[in-house]
Amino acid sequence: MLRTIQEWIMVFIIVGLITLIGNWIGYDVMPVKAIPGIIVLILISLAGLILDKLLPFKVPAIAYISIIAILVSMPGVPGSEQVVKWTTDVNLLAITTPILAYAGIAIGRSWADFAKLGWRSIIVGMLVLFGTYLGSAVIAEFILRIQGII
């Protein structure tokens, strides 16, 4: 398990560095200002992954990560104001870029497994993406018309 934790830490460090750069370039947040938030996010994610391995329950790791994040940022918890202040400096889109890139690399490494899904899965995936885009466009159009922007 120690080797797995070391691999997680390396991935988190790489994603954290890319996030810092994306946060700086895209949102003008200096890396030094965002480092505490990145560290908090890494620690929360790492704790959730470790809990997933240690506890016998069949619960996805994201549930543990979410619960920990909620607990450490809940009003009334000692230090929660500082956690919220630090993580506010990290933009969500700066985080998603390296995560999606990592997911793409992970899929790319296992093309054989991806090919086993078959052509139907590719069509369903494309329809889901198209539906999400179309749904977002319709909602945006509706909201912008209500606000009188368009």
PDB file of C-alpha atoms in Angstrom:
ATOM      1  CA  MET A   1       0.000   0.000   0.000  1.00  0.00           C
ATOM      2  CA  LEU A   2       2.947   2.323   0.626  1.00  0.00           C
ATOM      3  CA  ARG A   3       3.894   2.128  -3.056  1.00  0.00           C
ATOM      4  CA  THR A   4       0.331   3.005  -4.050  1.00  0.00           C
ATOM      5  CA  ILE A   5       0.331   6.028  -1.741  1.00  0.00           C
ATOM      6  CA  GLN A   6       3.664   7.160  -3.206  1.00  0.00           C
ATOM      7  CA  GLU A   7       2.192   6.913  -6.714  1.00  0.00           C
ATOM      8  CA  TRP A   8      -0.864   8.908  -5.637  1.00  0.00           C
ATOM      9  CA  ILE A   9       1.354  11.592  -4.144  1.00  0.00           C
ATOM     10  CA  MET A  10       3.388  11.856  -7.353  1.00  0.00           C
ATOM     11  CA  VAL A  11       0.219  12.186  -9.447  1.00  0.00           C
ATOM     12  CA  PHE A  12      -1.168  14.798  -7.039  1.00  0.00           C
ATOM     13  CA  ILE A  13       2.067  16.787  -7.177  1.00  0.00           C
ATOM     14  CA  ILE A  14       2.057  16.762 -10.983  1.00  0.00           C
ATOM     15  CA  VAL A  15      -1.620  17.725 -11.151  1.00  0.00           C
ATOM     16  CA  GLY A  16      -1.014  20.382  -8.477  1.00  0.00           C
ATOM     17  CA  LEU A  17       1.838  21.951 -10.431  1.00  0.00           C
ATOM     18  CA  ILE A  18      -0.157  21.990 -13.660  1.00  0.00           C
ATOM     19  CA  THR A  19      -3.106  23.465 -11.762  1.00  0.00           C
ATOM     20  CA  LEU A  20      -0.892  26.204 -10.325  1.00  0.00           C
ATOM     21  CA  ILE A  21       0.312  27.115 -13.805  1.00  0.00           C
ATOM     22  CA  GLY A  22      -3.230  27.046 -15.248  1.00  0.00           C
ATOM     23  CA  ASN A  23      -4.519  29.098 -12.334  1.00  0.00           C
ATOM     24  CA  TRP A  24      -1.760  31.644 -12.909  1.00  0.00           C
ATOM     25  CA  ILE A  25      -2.102  31.890 -16.696  1.00  0.00           C
ATOM     26  CA  GLY A  26      -5.882  31.661 -16.938  1.00  0.00           C
ATOM     27  CA  TYR A  27      -7.019  33.445 -13.801  1.00  0.00           C
ATOM     28  CA  ASP A  28      -4.106  35.711 -12.779  1.00  0.00           C
ATOM     29  CA  VAL A  29      -3.686  34.035  -9.389  1.00  0.00           C
ATOM     30  CA  MET A  30      -0.018  33.939  -8.465  1.00  0.00           C
ATOM     31  CA  PRO A  31       1.195  30.393  -7.722  1.00  0.00           C
ATOM     32  CA  VAL A  32       2.486  31.402  -4.280  1.00  0.00           C
ATOM     33  CA  LYS A  33      -1.009  32.543  -3.335  1.00  0.00           C
ATOM     34  CA  ALA A  34      -2.648  29.294  -4.575  1.00  0.00           C
ATOM     35  CA  ILE A  35      -0.130  26.826  -3.092  1.00  0.00           C
ATOM     36  CA  PRO A  36      -1.890  26.528   0.302  1.00  0.00           C
ATOM     37  CA  GLY A  37      -5.188  25.730  -1.436  1.00  0.00           C
ATOM     38  CA  ILE A  38      -3.547  23.128  -3.656  1.00  0.00           C
ATOM     39  CA  ILE A  39      -1.922  21.506  -0.633  1.00  0.00           C
ATOM     40  CA  VAL A  40      -5.261  21.365   1.200  1.00  0.00           C
ATOM     41  CA  LEU A  41      -6.958  19.811  -1.833  1.00  0.00           C
ATOM     42  CA  ILE A  42      -4.156  17.257  -2.200  1.00  0.00           C
ATOM     43  CA  LEU A  43      -4.328  16.308   1.474  1.00  0.00           C
ATOM     44  CA  ILE A  44      -8.110  15.918   1.380  1.00  0.00           C
ATOM     45  CA  SER A  45      -7.910  13.763  -1.751  1.00  0.00           C
ATOM     46  CA  LEU A  46      -5.093  11.663  -0.335  1.00  0.00           C
ATOM     47  CA  ALA A  47      -6.970  11.111   2.941  1.00  0.00           C
ATOM     48  CA  GLY A  48     -10.078  10.032   1.024  1.00  0.00           C
ATOM     49  CA  LEU A  49      -8.119   7.559  -1.097  1.00  0.00           C
ATOM     50  CA  ILE A  50      -6.429   6.103   1.983  1.00  0.00           C
ATOM     51  CA  LEU A  51      -9.785   5.723   3.737  1.00  0.00           C
ATOM     52  CA  ASP A  52     -11.104   3.958   0.654  1.00  0.00           C
ATOM     53  CA  LYS A  53      -8.292   1.404   0.891  1.00  0.00           C
ATOM     54  CA  LEU A  54      -8.482   0.959   4.666  1.00  0.00           C
ATOM     55  CA  LEU A  55     -12.224   0.762   5.266  1.00  0.00           C
ATOM     56  CA  PRO A  56     -14.072  -2.407   4.264  1.00  0.00           C
ATOM     57  CA  PHE A  57     -17.142  -0.622   2.871  1.00  0.00           C
ATOM     58  CA  LYS A  58     -17.945  -0.683  -0.848  1.00  0.00           C
ATOM     59  CA  VAL A  59     -18.085   3.078  -1.188  1.00  0.00           C
ATOM     60  CA  PRO A  60     -16.363   5.014  -3.995  1.00  0.00           C
ATOM     61  CA  ALA A  61     -13.341   7.046  -2.958  1.00  0.00           C
ATOM     62  CA  ILE A  62     -15.026  10.244  -4.151  1.00  0.00           C
ATOM     63  CA  ALA A  63     -17.583   9.814  -1.357  1.00  0.00           C
ATOM     64  CA  TYR A  64     -14.844   9.769   1.278  1.00  0.00           C
ATOM     65  CA  ILE A  65     -13.120  12.734  -0.354  1.00  0.00           C
ATOM     66  CA  SER A  66     -16.400  14.681  -0.430  1.00  0.00           C
ATOM     67  CA  ILE A  67     -17.218  13.898   3.188  1.00  0.00           C
ATOM     68  CA  ILE A  68     -13.760  14.983   4.347  1.00  0.00           C
ATOM     69  CA  ALA A  69     -13.981  18.176   2.266  1.00  0.00           C
ATOM     70  CA  ILE A  70     -17.393  19.000   3.708  1.00  0.00           C
ATOM     71  CA  LEU A  71     -16.214  18.361   7.254  1.00  0.00           C
ATOM     72  CA  VAL A  72     -13.058  20.488   7.032  1.00  0.00           C
ATOM     73  CA  SER A  73     -14.893  23.392   5.391  1.00  0.00           C
ATOM     74  CA  MET A  74     -18.047  23.323   7.527  1.00  0.00           C
ATOM     75  CA  PRO A  75     -18.687  26.476   9.569  1.00  0.00           C
ATOM     76  CA  GLY A  76     -17.862  25.914  13.212  1.00  0.00           C
ATOM     77  CA  VAL A  77     -15.054  23.452  12.540  1.00  0.00           C
ATOM     78  CA  PRO A  78     -11.747  24.865  13.801  1.00  0.00           C
ATOM     79  CA  GLY A  79      -9.730  26.146  10.851  1.00  0.00           C
ATOM     80  CA  SER A  80     -12.565  25.912   8.346  1.00  0.00           C
ATOM     81  CA  GLU A  81     -12.410  29.623   7.524  1.00  0.00           C
ATOM     82  CA  GLN A  82      -8.743  29.256   6.618  1.00  0.00           C
ATOM     83  CA  VAL A  83      -9.408  26.145   4.499  1.00  0.00           C
ATOM     84  CA  VAL A  84     -12.155  27.963   2.594  1.00  0.00           C
ATOM     85  CA  LYS A  85      -9.943  31.048   2.151  1.00  0.00           C
ATOM     86  CA  TRP A  86      -7.046  28.970   0.793  1.00  0.00           C
ATOM     87  CA  THR A  87      -9.136  26.864  -1.573  1.00  0.00           C
ATOM     88  CA  THR A  88     -10.981  29.921  -2.895  1.00  0.00           C
ATOM     89  CA  ASP A  89      -7.729  30.944  -4.577  1.00  0.00           C
ATOM     90  CA  VAL A  90      -7.791  27.784  -6.725  1.00  0.00           C
ATOM     91  CA  ASN A  91     -10.118  28.049  -9.720  1.00  0.00           C
ATOM     92  CA  LEU A  92     -12.183  24.956 -10.558  1.00  0.00           C
ATOM     93  CA  LEU A  93     -11.388  25.055 -14.271  1.00  0.00           C
ATOM     94  CA  ALA A  94      -7.669  25.188 -13.514  1.00  0.00           C
ATOM     95  CA  ILE A  95      -8.119  21.869 -11.679  1.00  0.00           C
ATOM     96  CA  THR A  96     -10.214  20.157 -14.336  1.00  0.00           C
ATOM     97  CA  THR A  97      -7.718  20.669 -17.153  1.00  0.00           C
ATOM     98  CA  PRO A  98      -4.939  18.417 -15.782  1.00  0.00           C
ATOM     99  CA  ILE A  99      -7.452  15.896 -14.441  1.00  0.00           C
ATOM    100  CA  LEU A 100      -9.085  15.515 -17.844  1.00  0.00           C
ATOM    101  CA  ALA A 101      -5.669  15.281 -19.468  1.00  0.00           C
ATOM    102  CA  TYR A 102      -4.721  12.516 -17.028  1.00  0.00           C
ATOM    103  CA  ALA A 103      -7.981  10.700 -17.787  1.00  0.00           C
ATOM    104  CA  GLY A 104      -7.226  10.942 -21.492  1.00  0.00           C
ATOM    105  CA  ILE A 105      -3.760   9.507 -20.948  1.00  0.00           C
ATOM    106  CA  ALA A 106      -5.193   6.712 -18.820  1.00  0.00           C
ATOM    107  CA  ILE A 107      -7.664   5.802 -21.574  1.00  0.00           C
ATOM    108  CA  GLY A 108      -4.926   6.121 -24.191  1.00  0.00           C
ATOM    109  CA  ARG A 109      -2.738   3.658 -22.329  1.00  0.00           C
ATOM    110  CA  SER A 110      -5.454   1.032 -22.474  1.00  0.00           C
ATOM    111  CA  TRP A 111      -6.788   1.300 -26.025  1.00  0.00           C
ATOM    112  CA  ALA A 112      -7.378  -2.451 -26.044  1.00  0.00           C
ATOM    113  CA  ASP A 113      -9.728  -2.148 -23.068  1.00  0.00           C
ATOM    114  CA  PHE A 114     -11.386   0.867 -24.650  1.00  0.00           C
ATOM    115  CA  ALA A 115     -11.850  -1.029 -27.925  1.00  0.00           C
ATOM    116  CA  LYS A 116     -13.545  -3.880 -26.034  1.00  0.00           C
ATOM    117  CA  LEU A 117     -16.342  -1.481 -25.114  1.00  0.00           C
ATOM    118  CA  GLY A 118     -17.441  -1.623 -28.745  1.00  0.00           C
ATOM    119  CA  TRP A 119     -18.876   0.844 -31.168  1.00  0.00           C
ATOM    120  CA  ARG A 120     -22.134   1.161 -29.242  1.00  0.00           C
ATOM    121  CA  SER A 121     -20.316   2.686 -26.272  1.00  0.00           C
ATOM    122  CA  ILE A 122     -18.684   5.255 -28.528  1.00  0.00           C
ATOM    123  CA  ILE A 123     -22.048   6.245 -29.993  1.00  0.00           C
ATOM    124  CA  VAL A 124     -23.630   6.476 -26.536  1.00  0.00           C
ATOM    125  CA  GLY A 125     -20.685   8.604 -25.338  1.00  0.00           C
ATOM    126  CA  MET A 126     -21.010  10.935 -28.311  1.00  0.00           C
ATOM    127  CA  LEU A 127     -24.764  11.263 -27.764  1.00  0.00           C
ATOM    128  CA  VAL A 128     -24.233  12.026 -24.081  1.00  0.00           C
ATOM    129  CA  LEU A 129     -21.695  14.739 -24.930  1.00  0.00           C
ATOM    130  CA  PHE A 130     -23.981  16.173 -27.606  1.00  0.00           C
ATOM    131  CA  GLY A 131     -26.978  16.087 -25.261  1.00  0.00           C
ATOM    132  CA  THR A 132     -25.022  17.798 -22.499  1.00  0.00           C
ATOM    133  CA  TYR A 133     -23.839  20.504 -24.897  1.00  0.00           C
ATOM    134  CA  LEU A 134     -27.297  21.013 -26.355  1.00  0.00           C
ATOM    135  CA  GLY A 135     -28.916  21.060 -22.903  1.00  0.00           C
ATOM    136  CA  SER A 136     -26.384  23.623 -21.673  1.00  0.00           C
ATOM    137  CA  ALA A 137     -26.970  25.792 -24.747  1.00  0.00           C
ATOM    138  CA  VAL A 138     -30.753  25.693 -24.266  1.00  0.00           C
ATOM    139  CA  ILE A 139     -30.476  26.590 -20.577  1.00  0.00           C
ATOM    140  CA  ALA A 140     -28.013  29.411 -21.345  1.00  0.00           C
ATOM    141  CA  GLU A 141     -30.302  30.752 -24.078  1.00  0.00           C
ATOM    142  CA  PHE A 142     -33.291  30.676 -21.726  1.00  0.00           C
ATOM    143  CA  ILE A 143     -31.464  32.405 -18.854  1.00  0.00           C
ATOM    144  CA  LEU A 144     -29.914  35.063 -21.111  1.00  0.00           C
ATOM    145  CA  ARG A 145     -33.317  35.855 -22.645  1.00  0.00           C
ATOM    146  CA  ILE A 146     -34.906  36.148 -19.187  1.00  0.00           C
ATOM    147  CA  GLN A 147     -32.159  38.548 -18.129  1.00  0.00           C
ATOM    148  CA  GLY A 148     -32.603  40.560 -21.351  1.00  0.00           C
ATOM    149  CA  ILE A 149     -28.983  40.118 -22.380  1.00  0.00           C
ATOM    150  CA  ILE A 150     -29.946  38.711 -25.782  1.00  0.00           C
TER     151      ILE A 150
END
